[in-house]
Amino acid sequence: MIPYATVEEAAAALGRNLTSLEASWFNYSATKSDYYLYCHNILFLLLVFSAAPLPFVLVEVARSAAGWFDRYKIQPKVQYSVSDMFRCYRDVMKMFVFVVGPLQLVSYPSIKMIGIRFGLPLPSTGELLAQLLVYFLIEDYTNYWIHRFFHCKWGYEKIHRVHHEYTSPIGYAAPYAHWAEVLLLGIPTFLGPAIVPGHIITFWLWIALRQMEAIETHSGYDFPWTPTKYIPFYGGAEYHDYHHYVGGQSQSNFASVFTYCDYIYGTDKGYRFQKKLLQKMKEEEKSKQNGGLKCE
C-alpha cells in the first residue's frame, strides 16, 4: 500500500511531480493492499492464456476449412478441430485453477522477501527493459537444464511425456503439462525477479510476456512477418516444433526462448542437420524444375 494520502504528498516525498502513469498508479493502488495487487497476477495469467492463442485458433480453423495458411503450418498433415483445441484449453484451465492459482495465493511472502516493490516511483523505461532482458536470459538458461532433465528416461516417463502428447503443438498446449512440471518450471520463471527484483508492474509484464512467448513458440505456425524473428538468437515456433516432432527421443532444442544454450552444448545438431537436408532437397527440386523448363 502506498504510504501517502494524496498525490501532492507523494510528489513532495519524491521531490518532483508524478508522471501521468505514476498518478494513475497512485489513484488505483493507494487504497489497495500489496497482497490484493499481487493477486492480479492470477487474473493476468488467465486473460493472457485465454486471449493470446485465439488468433492461432482462427488460423487453424481457416486452414482446415479452406486451406488458407497451409504454407505457414509447420506440420501441415496435422489438423485440429475447434473441439480439440477447446479440450486442451479446458485441461490447462483446470491446471491453473487447482495448481497455479493456489500457488500464486500462497507465494506472496516470497515476493515480499525478495523485495518486489509496489509503491512509487514506477520504474523507468530503461530499468524495465533491462530487467525484462535479465529475466528472459536467466529463465532461458535454467529452463534449458530442467528441460534436459525431463528428457532423461525417468523424467520423461514420469512427468514430461504429458507435454509431448501434442507432437504438433498448438498455442493452448504451451502450459499443457504434468502438475510437477508446471511447478518445477516455475522456478526459472521466478529466479530472475528473485535475483534482480523490480516493481510489481515489471513482474506482471514479465509473466505476461513469457506466457505470450510460450504460446507463440507452440503455435505450430511459422509466419515470416512475426516480429520475434528480429530478436537475436530467438528460437521461435519452427525451432521448438522440431523438438515436439521428434518427441520423447528428442535430445535437441531444449531451450525455451533463445538458441545459444543448444548451440553451446551441442543439443541442436539434429535440428541443424535436418535443416541442411531439407534445404538441399529444396535446391535439388528447384534444379530439376529449372532443368525441365529448359528442355521445353
mmCIF file of C-alpha atoms in Angstrom:
data_model
loop_
_atom_site.group_PDB
_atom_site.id
_atom_site.type_symbol
_atom_site.label_atom_id
_atom_site.label_comp_id
_atom_site.label_asym_id
_atom_site.label_seq_id
_atom_site.Cartn_x
_atom_site.Cartn_y
_atom_site.Cartn_z
ATOM 1 C CA MET A 1 0.000 0.000 0.000
ATOM 2 C CA ILE A 2 1.354 3.435 -0.919
ATOM 3 C CA PRO A 3 2.142 5.352 2.303
ATOM 4 C CA TYR A 4 0.861 8.699 1.039
ATOM 5 C CA ALA A 5 -2.615 10.175 1.456
ATOM 6 C CA THR A 6 -2.602 12.393 -1.635
ATOM 7 C CA VAL A 7 -0.816 12.845 -4.950
ATOM 8 C CA GLU A 8 0.668 16.068 -3.614
ATOM 9 C CA GLU A 9 2.104 14.260 -0.605
ATOM 10 C CA ALA A 10 3.611 11.592 -2.875
ATOM 11 C CA ALA A 11 5.116 14.269 -5.132
ATOM 12 C CA ALA A 12 6.639 16.016 -2.134
ATOM 13 C CA ALA A 13 8.190 12.758 -0.942
ATOM 14 C CA LEU A 14 9.681 12.078 -4.395
ATOM 15 C CA GLY A 15 10.838 15.651 -4.809
ATOM 16 C CA ARG A 16 9.158 16.015 -8.194
ATOM 17 C CA ASN A 17 5.777 15.856 -9.860
ATOM 18 C CA LEU A 18 4.375 12.444 -10.569
ATOM 19 C CA THR A 19 4.250 11.315 -14.177
ATOM 20 C CA SER A 20 0.817 10.597 -15.638
ATOM 21 C CA LEU A 21 1.446 6.856 -15.231
ATOM 22 C CA GLU A 22 2.531 7.303 -11.632
ATOM 23 C CA ALA A 23 -0.554 9.405 -10.903
ATOM 24 C CA SER A 24 -2.749 6.685 -12.427
ATOM 25 C CA TRP A 25 -0.942 4.028 -10.401
ATOM 26 C CA PHE A 26 -1.404 6.097 -7.241
ATOM 27 C CA ASN A 27 -5.129 6.567 -7.884
ATOM 28 C CA TYR A 28 -5.595 2.848 -8.468
ATOM 29 C CA SER A 29 -3.341 1.310 -5.845
ATOM 30 C CA ALA A 30 -3.180 3.793 -2.956
ATOM 31 C CA THR A 31 -6.039 2.193 -1.031
ATOM 32 C CA LYS A 32 -5.303 -1.422 -2.003
ATOM 33 C CA SER A 33 -3.105 -3.837 -0.088
ATOM 34 C CA ASP A 34 0.049 -5.241 -1.659
ATOM 35 C CA TYR A 35 -1.425 -8.727 -1.408
ATOM 36 C CA TYR A 36 -4.519 -7.650 -3.333
ATOM 37 C CA LEU A 37 -2.332 -6.131 -6.044
ATOM 38 C CA TYR A 38 -0.166 -9.259 -6.226
ATOM 39 C CA CYS A 39 -3.249 -11.414 -6.764
ATOM 40 C CA HIS A 40 -3.866 -9.503 -10.003
ATOM 41 C CA ASN A 41 -1.214 -11.802 -11.434
ATOM 42 C CA ILE A 42 -3.702 -14.677 -11.468
ATOM 43 C CA LEU A 43 -6.159 -12.609 -13.472
ATOM 44 C CA PHE A 44 -3.470 -11.550 -15.948
ATOM 45 C CA LEU A 45 -2.392 -15.165 -16.423
ATOM 46 C CA LEU A 46 -5.948 -16.273 -17.179
ATOM 47 C CA LEU A 47 -6.612 -13.366 -19.532
ATOM 48 C CA VAL A 48 -3.361 -13.775 -21.480
ATOM 49 C CA PHE A 49 -3.723 -17.530 -21.774
ATOM 50 C CA SER A 50 -7.364 -17.254 -22.852
ATOM 51 C CA ALA A 51 -6.872 -14.440 -25.398
ATOM 52 C CA ALA A 52 -3.358 -14.767 -26.856
ATOM 53 C CA PRO A 53 -3.921 -18.158 -28.590
ATOM 54 C CA LEU A 54 -7.223 -17.078 -30.199
ATOM 55 C CA PRO A 55 -5.626 -15.748 -33.434
ATOM 56 C CA PHE A 56 -3.926 -19.122 -33.902
ATOM 57 C CA VAL A 57 -7.268 -20.866 -33.296
ATOM 58 C CA LEU A 58 -8.833 -18.786 -36.074
ATOM 59 C CA VAL A 59 -5.888 -19.532 -38.362
ATOM 60 C CA GLU A 60 -6.224 -23.275 -37.694
ATOM 61 C CA VAL A 61 -9.970 -23.176 -38.385
ATOM 62 C CA ALA A 62 -9.462 -21.238 -41.634
ATOM 63 C CA ARG A 63 -6.718 -23.617 -42.727
ATOM 64 C CA SER A 64 -8.840 -26.685 -42.014
ATOM 65 C CA ALA A 65 -11.887 -25.235 -43.783
ATOM 66 C CA ALA A 66 -10.362 -23.578 -46.851
ATOM 67 C CA GLY A 67 -6.698 -24.498 -46.939
ATOM 68 C CA TRP A 68 -5.626 -20.983 -46.027
ATOM 69 C CA PHE A 69 -2.290 -20.607 -44.249
ATOM 70 C CA ASP A 70 -1.171 -24.098 -45.319
ATOM 71 C CA ARG A 71 2.200 -22.752 -46.402
ATOM 72 C CA TYR A 72 2.848 -21.480 -42.863
ATOM 73 C CA LYS A 73 1.825 -24.637 -40.991
ATOM 74 C CA ILE A 74 4.986 -26.383 -39.786
ATOM 75 C CA GLN A 75 3.388 -29.839 -39.732
ATOM 76 C CA PRO A 76 0.682 -29.453 -42.421
ATOM 77 C CA LYS A 77 -0.583 -33.035 -42.159
ATOM 78 C CA VAL A 78 -1.860 -32.360 -38.633
ATOM 79 C CA GLN A 79 -5.224 -30.669 -38.209
ATOM 80 C CA TYR A 80 -7.035 -29.699 -35.028
ATOM 81 C CA SER A 81 -10.768 -29.147 -34.701
ATOM 82 C CA VAL A 82 -12.311 -26.494 -32.506
ATOM 83 C CA SER A 83 -13.295 -29.202 -30.030
ATOM 84 C CA ASP A 84 -9.690 -30.466 -29.922
ATOM 85 C CA MET A 85 -8.409 -27.006 -29.089
ATOM 86 C CA PHE A 86 -11.166 -26.337 -26.572
ATOM 87 C CA ARG A 87 -10.374 -29.628 -24.839
ATOM 88 C CA CYS A 88 -6.753 -28.555 -24.480
ATOM 89 C CA TYR A 89 -7.858 -25.159 -23.139
ATOM 90 C CA ARG A 90 -10.181 -26.820 -20.637
ATOM 91 C CA ASP A 91 -7.453 -29.151 -19.356
ATOM 92 C CA VAL A 92 -4.977 -26.304 -18.898
ATOM 93 C CA MET A 93 -7.579 -24.177 -17.135
ATOM 94 C CA LYS A 94 -8.024 -26.996 -14.631
ATOM 95 C CA MET A 95 -4.276 -26.838 -14.018
ATOM 96 C CA PHE A 96 -4.498 -23.084 -13.474
ATOM 97 C CA VAL A 97 -7.405 -23.422 -11.041
ATOM 98 C CA PHE A 98 -6.047 -26.304 -8.962
ATOM 99 C CA VAL A 99 -2.262 -25.765 -9.164
ATOM 100 C CA VAL A 100 -1.152 -22.363 -10.471
ATOM 101 C CA GLY A 101 -3.852 -20.296 -8.756
ATOM 102 C CA PRO A 102 -3.322 -21.716 -5.241
ATOM 103 C CA LEU A 103 0.442 -21.426 -5.699
ATOM 104 C CA GLN A 104 0.045 -17.741 -6.550
ATOM 105 C CA LEU A 105 -2.106 -17.167 -3.470
ATOM 106 C CA VAL A 106 0.438 -18.669 -1.057
ATOM 107 C CA SER A 107 3.611 -17.328 -2.712
ATOM 108 C CA TYR A 108 3.061 -13.715 -1.665
ATOM 109 C CA PRO A 109 5.547 -13.879 1.271
ATOM 110 C CA SER A 110 8.319 -14.863 -1.148
ATOM 111 C CA ILE A 111 7.528 -11.810 -3.293
ATOM 112 C CA LYS A 112 7.889 -9.540 -0.273
ATOM 113 C CA MET A 113 11.011 -11.360 0.878
ATOM 114 C CA ILE A 114 12.924 -10.812 -2.381
ATOM 115 C CA GLY A 115 11.973 -7.129 -2.442
ATOM 116 C CA ILE A 116 9.392 -6.649 -5.194
ATOM 117 C CA ARG A 117 8.161 -3.042 -4.899
ATOM 118 C CA PHE A 118 4.519 -1.966 -5.042
ATOM 119 C CA GLY A 119 4.771 1.763 -4.455
ATOM 120 C CA LEU A 120 6.334 4.820 -6.070
ATOM 121 C CA PRO A 121 8.314 5.676 -8.097
ATOM 122 C CA LEU A 122 7.484 3.485 -11.060
ATOM 123 C CA PRO A 123 10.445 2.002 -12.942
ATOM 124 C CA SER A 124 11.858 3.967 -15.854
ATOM 125 C CA THR A 125 11.592 2.508 -19.351
ATOM 126 C CA GLY A 126 15.299 1.703 -19.338
ATOM 127 C CA GLU A 127 15.108 -0.052 -15.967
ATOM 128 C CA LEU A 128 12.049 -2.020 -17.007
ATOM 129 C CA LEU A 129 13.571 -3.213 -20.312
ATOM 130 C CA ALA A 130 16.901 -4.112 -18.699
ATOM 131 C CA GLN A 131 15.204 -6.182 -16.008
ATOM 132 C CA LEU A 132 12.971 -7.964 -18.523
ATOM 133 C CA LEU A 133 16.048 -8.872 -20.591
ATOM 134 C CA VAL A 134 17.775 -10.280 -17.495
ATOM 135 C CA TYR A 135 14.635 -12.261 -16.609
ATOM 136 C CA PHE A 136 14.462 -13.791 -20.087
ATOM 137 C CA LEU A 137 18.150 -14.743 -20.067
ATOM 138 C CA ILE A 138 18.031 -16.301 -16.600
ATOM 139 C CA GLU A 139 14.809 -18.155 -17.325
ATOM 140 C CA ASP A 140 16.114 -19.447 -20.629
ATOM 141 C CA TYR A 141 19.337 -20.828 -19.139
ATOM 142 C CA THR A 142 17.788 -22.512 -16.096
ATOM 143 C CA ASN A 143 14.802 -23.787 -18.085
ATOM 144 C CA TYR A 144 17.243 -25.389 -20.533
ATOM 145 C CA TRP A 145 18.732 -27.650 -17.841
ATOM 146 C CA ILE A 146 15.429 -28.577 -16.236
ATOM 147 C CA HIS A 147 14.059 -29.404 -19.699
ATOM 148 C CA ARG A 148 17.089 -31.610 -20.403
ATOM 149 C CA PHE A 149 16.445 -33.420 -17.126
ATOM 150 C CA PHE A 150 12.862 -34.057 -18.221
ATOM 151 C CA HIS A 151 14.214 -35.913 -21.245
ATOM 152 C CA CYS A 152 16.116 -38.471 -19.229
ATOM 153 C CA LYS A 153 14.276 -41.794 -19.067
ATOM 154 C CA TRP A 154 12.722 -41.263 -15.628
ATOM 155 C CA GLY A 155 11.887 -37.584 -16.139
ATOM 156 C CA TYR A 156 10.177 -38.220 -19.453
ATOM 157 C CA GLU A 157 8.183 -41.295 -18.481
ATOM 158 C CA LYS A 158 7.022 -39.938 -15.129
ATOM 159 C CA ILE A 159 6.489 -36.254 -15.939
ATOM 160 C CA HIS A 160 7.357 -34.747 -19.310
ATOM 161 C CA ARG A 161 5.525 -37.183 -21.588
ATOM 162 C CA VAL A 162 2.277 -35.332 -20.810
ATOM 163 C CA HIS A 163 3.539 -32.173 -22.521
ATOM 164 C CA HIS A 164 4.634 -34.225 -25.540
ATOM 165 C CA GLU A 165 1.174 -35.634 -26.130
ATOM 166 C CA TYR A 166 0.994 -32.810 -28.676
ATOM 167 C CA THR A 167 3.601 -33.853 -31.246
ATOM 168 C CA SER A 168 2.389 -30.917 -33.313
ATOM 169 C CA PRO A 169 1.855 -28.209 -30.692
ATOM 170 C CA ILE A 170 -0.886 -25.600 -30.600
ATOM 171 C CA GLY A 171 -0.989 -22.319 -28.680
ATOM 172 C CA TYR A 172 -3.189 -23.616 -25.882
ATOM 173 C CA ALA A 173 -0.764 -26.508 -25.311
ATOM 174 C CA ALA A 174 2.068 -24.207 -24.190
ATOM 175 C CA PRO A 175 1.386 -24.838 -20.459
ATOM 176 C CA TYR A 176 -0.207 -28.252 -21.034
ATOM 177 C CA ALA A 177 1.903 -30.428 -18.748
ATOM 178 C CA HIS A 178 2.081 -32.613 -15.666
ATOM 179 C CA TRP A 179 1.467 -30.634 -12.466
ATOM 180 C CA ALA A 180 5.000 -31.407 -11.258
ATOM 181 C CA GLU A 181 6.457 -29.937 -14.457
ATOM 182 C CA VAL A 182 4.372 -26.792 -14.032
ATOM 183 C CA LEU A 183 5.742 -26.355 -10.511
ATOM 184 C CA LEU A 184 9.370 -27.097 -11.402
ATOM 185 C CA LEU A 185 9.372 -24.785 -14.417
ATOM 186 C CA GLY A 186 8.014 -22.062 -12.168
ATOM 187 C CA ILE A 187 11.500 -21.916 -10.607
ATOM 188 C CA PRO A 188 13.225 -20.447 -13.708
ATOM 189 C CA THR A 189 10.343 -18.002 -14.107
ATOM 190 C CA PHE A 190 10.715 -16.761 -10.532
ATOM 191 C CA LEU A 191 14.518 -16.835 -10.417
ATOM 192 C CA GLY A 192 15.089 -13.662 -12.467
ATOM 193 C CA PRO A 193 12.858 -11.452 -10.306
ATOM 194 C CA ALA A 194 14.446 -13.024 -7.211
ATOM 195 C CA ILE A 195 17.966 -12.106 -8.367
ATOM 196 C CA VAL A 196 17.057 -8.689 -9.820
ATOM 197 C CA PRO A 197 13.872 -7.595 -8.019
ATOM 198 C CA GLY A 198 11.889 -4.761 -9.528
ATOM 199 C CA HIS A 199 8.414 -3.286 -9.395
ATOM 200 C CA ILE A 200 5.244 -5.384 -9.391
ATOM 201 C CA ILE A 201 4.360 -3.877 -12.788
ATOM 202 C CA THR A 202 7.634 -5.242 -14.181
ATOM 203 C CA PHE A 203 6.753 -8.611 -12.655
ATOM 204 C CA TRP A 204 3.318 -8.547 -14.307
ATOM 205 C CA LEU A 205 4.827 -7.678 -17.675
ATOM 206 C CA TRP A 206 7.392 -10.445 -17.307
ATOM 207 C CA ILE A 207 4.765 -13.098 -16.588
ATOM 208 C CA ALA A 208 2.545 -11.891 -19.455
ATOM 209 C CA LEU A 209 5.381 -11.692 -21.998
ATOM 210 C CA ARG A 210 6.774 -15.093 -21.025
ATOM 211 C CA GLN A 211 3.329 -16.614 -21.426
ATOM 212 C CA MET A 212 2.843 -14.946 -24.820
ATOM 213 C CA GLU A 213 6.271 -16.120 -25.967
ATOM 214 C CA ALA A 214 5.455 -19.704 -24.985
ATOM 215 C CA ILE A 215 2.136 -19.525 -26.841
ATOM 216 C CA GLU A 216 3.832 -18.199 -29.989
ATOM 217 C CA THR A 217 6.520 -20.868 -29.741
ATOM 218 C CA HIS A 218 3.869 -23.597 -29.505
ATOM 219 C CA SER A 219 1.605 -22.103 -32.175
ATOM 220 C CA GLY A 220 2.529 -24.619 -34.880
ATOM 221 C CA TYR A 221 2.886 -21.815 -37.442
ATOM 222 C CA ASP A 222 5.981 -20.111 -38.811
ATOM 223 C CA PHE A 223 4.854 -16.728 -40.121
ATOM 224 C CA PRO A 224 7.556 -14.710 -41.930
ATOM 225 C CA TRP A 225 6.176 -11.422 -40.574
ATOM 226 C CA THR A 226 6.436 -12.422 -36.878
ATOM 227 C CA PRO A 227 8.236 -9.566 -35.044
ATOM 228 C CA THR A 228 10.175 -12.043 -32.881
ATOM 229 C CA LYS A 229 12.174 -13.077 -35.958
ATOM 230 C CA TYR A 230 14.149 -9.861 -35.493
ATOM 231 C CA ILE A 231 15.272 -10.816 -31.965
ATOM 232 C CA PRO A 232 18.883 -12.146 -31.983
ATOM 233 C CA PHE A 233 19.212 -15.862 -31.162
ATOM 234 C CA TYR A 234 15.435 -16.241 -30.784
ATOM 235 C CA GLY A 235 14.175 -19.769 -31.382
ATOM 236 C CA GLY A 236 10.522 -19.400 -32.269
ATOM 237 C CA ALA A 237 7.820 -21.810 -33.392
ATOM 238 C CA GLU A 238 9.744 -23.602 -36.126
ATOM 239 C CA TYR A 239 12.675 -24.220 -33.778
ATOM 240 C CA HIS A 240 10.597 -25.636 -30.922
ATOM 241 C CA ASP A 241 8.245 -27.522 -33.231
ATOM 242 C CA TYR A 242 11.154 -29.788 -34.183
ATOM 243 C CA HIS A 243 11.513 -30.747 -30.521
ATOM 244 C CA HIS A 244 7.856 -31.810 -30.357
ATOM 245 C CA TYR A 245 8.018 -33.571 -33.717
ATOM 246 C CA VAL A 246 10.876 -35.810 -32.571
ATOM 247 C CA GLY A 247 9.114 -36.347 -29.256
ATOM 248 C CA GLY A 248 10.370 -38.434 -26.372
ATOM 249 C CA GLN A 249 13.554 -39.429 -28.170
ATOM 250 C CA SER A 250 14.458 -35.782 -28.735
ATOM 251 C CA GLN A 251 17.836 -34.672 -27.449
ATOM 252 C CA SER A 252 17.634 -31.417 -29.360
ATOM 253 C CA ASN A 253 16.279 -27.880 -28.992
ATOM 254 C CA PHE A 254 15.732 -27.811 -25.226
ATOM 255 C CA ALA A 255 15.928 -24.027 -24.847
ATOM 256 C CA SER A 256 12.694 -22.213 -24.088
ATOM 257 C CA VAL A 257 13.371 -18.847 -25.740
ATOM 258 C CA PHE A 258 16.809 -18.447 -27.328
ATOM 259 C CA THR A 259 19.114 -20.844 -29.214
ATOM 260 C CA TYR A 260 22.518 -20.145 -27.702
ATOM 261 C CA CYS A 261 22.379 -22.863 -24.999
ATOM 262 C CA ASP A 262 21.574 -25.559 -27.554
ATOM 263 C CA TYR A 263 24.411 -24.309 -29.757
ATOM 264 C CA ILE A 264 26.960 -24.110 -26.920
ATOM 265 C CA TYR A 265 26.130 -27.539 -25.507
ATOM 266 C CA GLY A 266 25.634 -29.210 -28.891
ATOM 267 C CA THR A 267 21.963 -30.076 -28.452
ATOM 268 C CA ASP A 268 20.846 -28.591 -31.751
ATOM 269 C CA LYS A 269 22.836 -30.892 -34.051
ATOM 270 C CA GLY A 270 19.841 -32.962 -35.125
ATOM 271 C CA TYR A 271 17.864 -29.854 -35.900
ATOM 272 C CA ARG A 272 20.682 -28.239 -37.882
ATOM 273 C CA PHE A 273 21.267 -31.480 -39.814
ATOM 274 C CA GLN A 274 17.584 -31.663 -40.746
ATOM 275 C CA LYS A 275 17.601 -28.010 -41.816
ATOM 276 C CA LYS A 276 20.578 -28.611 -44.115
ATOM 277 C CA LEU A 277 18.979 -31.769 -45.515
ATOM 278 C CA LEU A 278 15.673 -30.015 -46.249
ATOM 279 C CA GLN A 279 17.492 -27.088 -47.836
ATOM 280 C CA LYS A 280 19.465 -29.471 -50.051
ATOM 281 C CA MET A 281 16.259 -31.267 -51.101
ATOM 282 C CA LYS A 282 14.624 -27.939 -51.973
ATOM 283 C CA GLU A 283 17.611 -26.901 -54.057
ATOM 284 C CA GLU A 284 17.623 -30.232 -55.907
ATOM 285 C CA GLU A 285 13.892 -29.978 -56.570
ATOM 286 C CA LYS A 286 14.303 -26.438 -57.832
ATOM 287 C CA SER A 287 17.188 -27.534 -60.053
ATOM 288 C CA LYS A 288 15.075 -30.320 -61.543
ATOM 289 C CA GLN A 289 12.223 -27.907 -62.243
ATOM 290 C CA ASN A 290 14.572 -25.448 -63.930
ATOM 291 C CA GLY A 291 16.064 -28.271 -65.995
ATOM 292 C CA GLY A 292 12.624 -29.341 -67.132
ATOM 293 C CA LEU A 293 11.755 -25.819 -68.212
ATOM 294 C CA LYS A 294 14.937 -25.574 -70.285
ATOM 295 C CA CYS A 295 14.150 -28.832 -72.113
ATOM 296 C CA GLU A 296 10.757 -27.496 -73.094
#
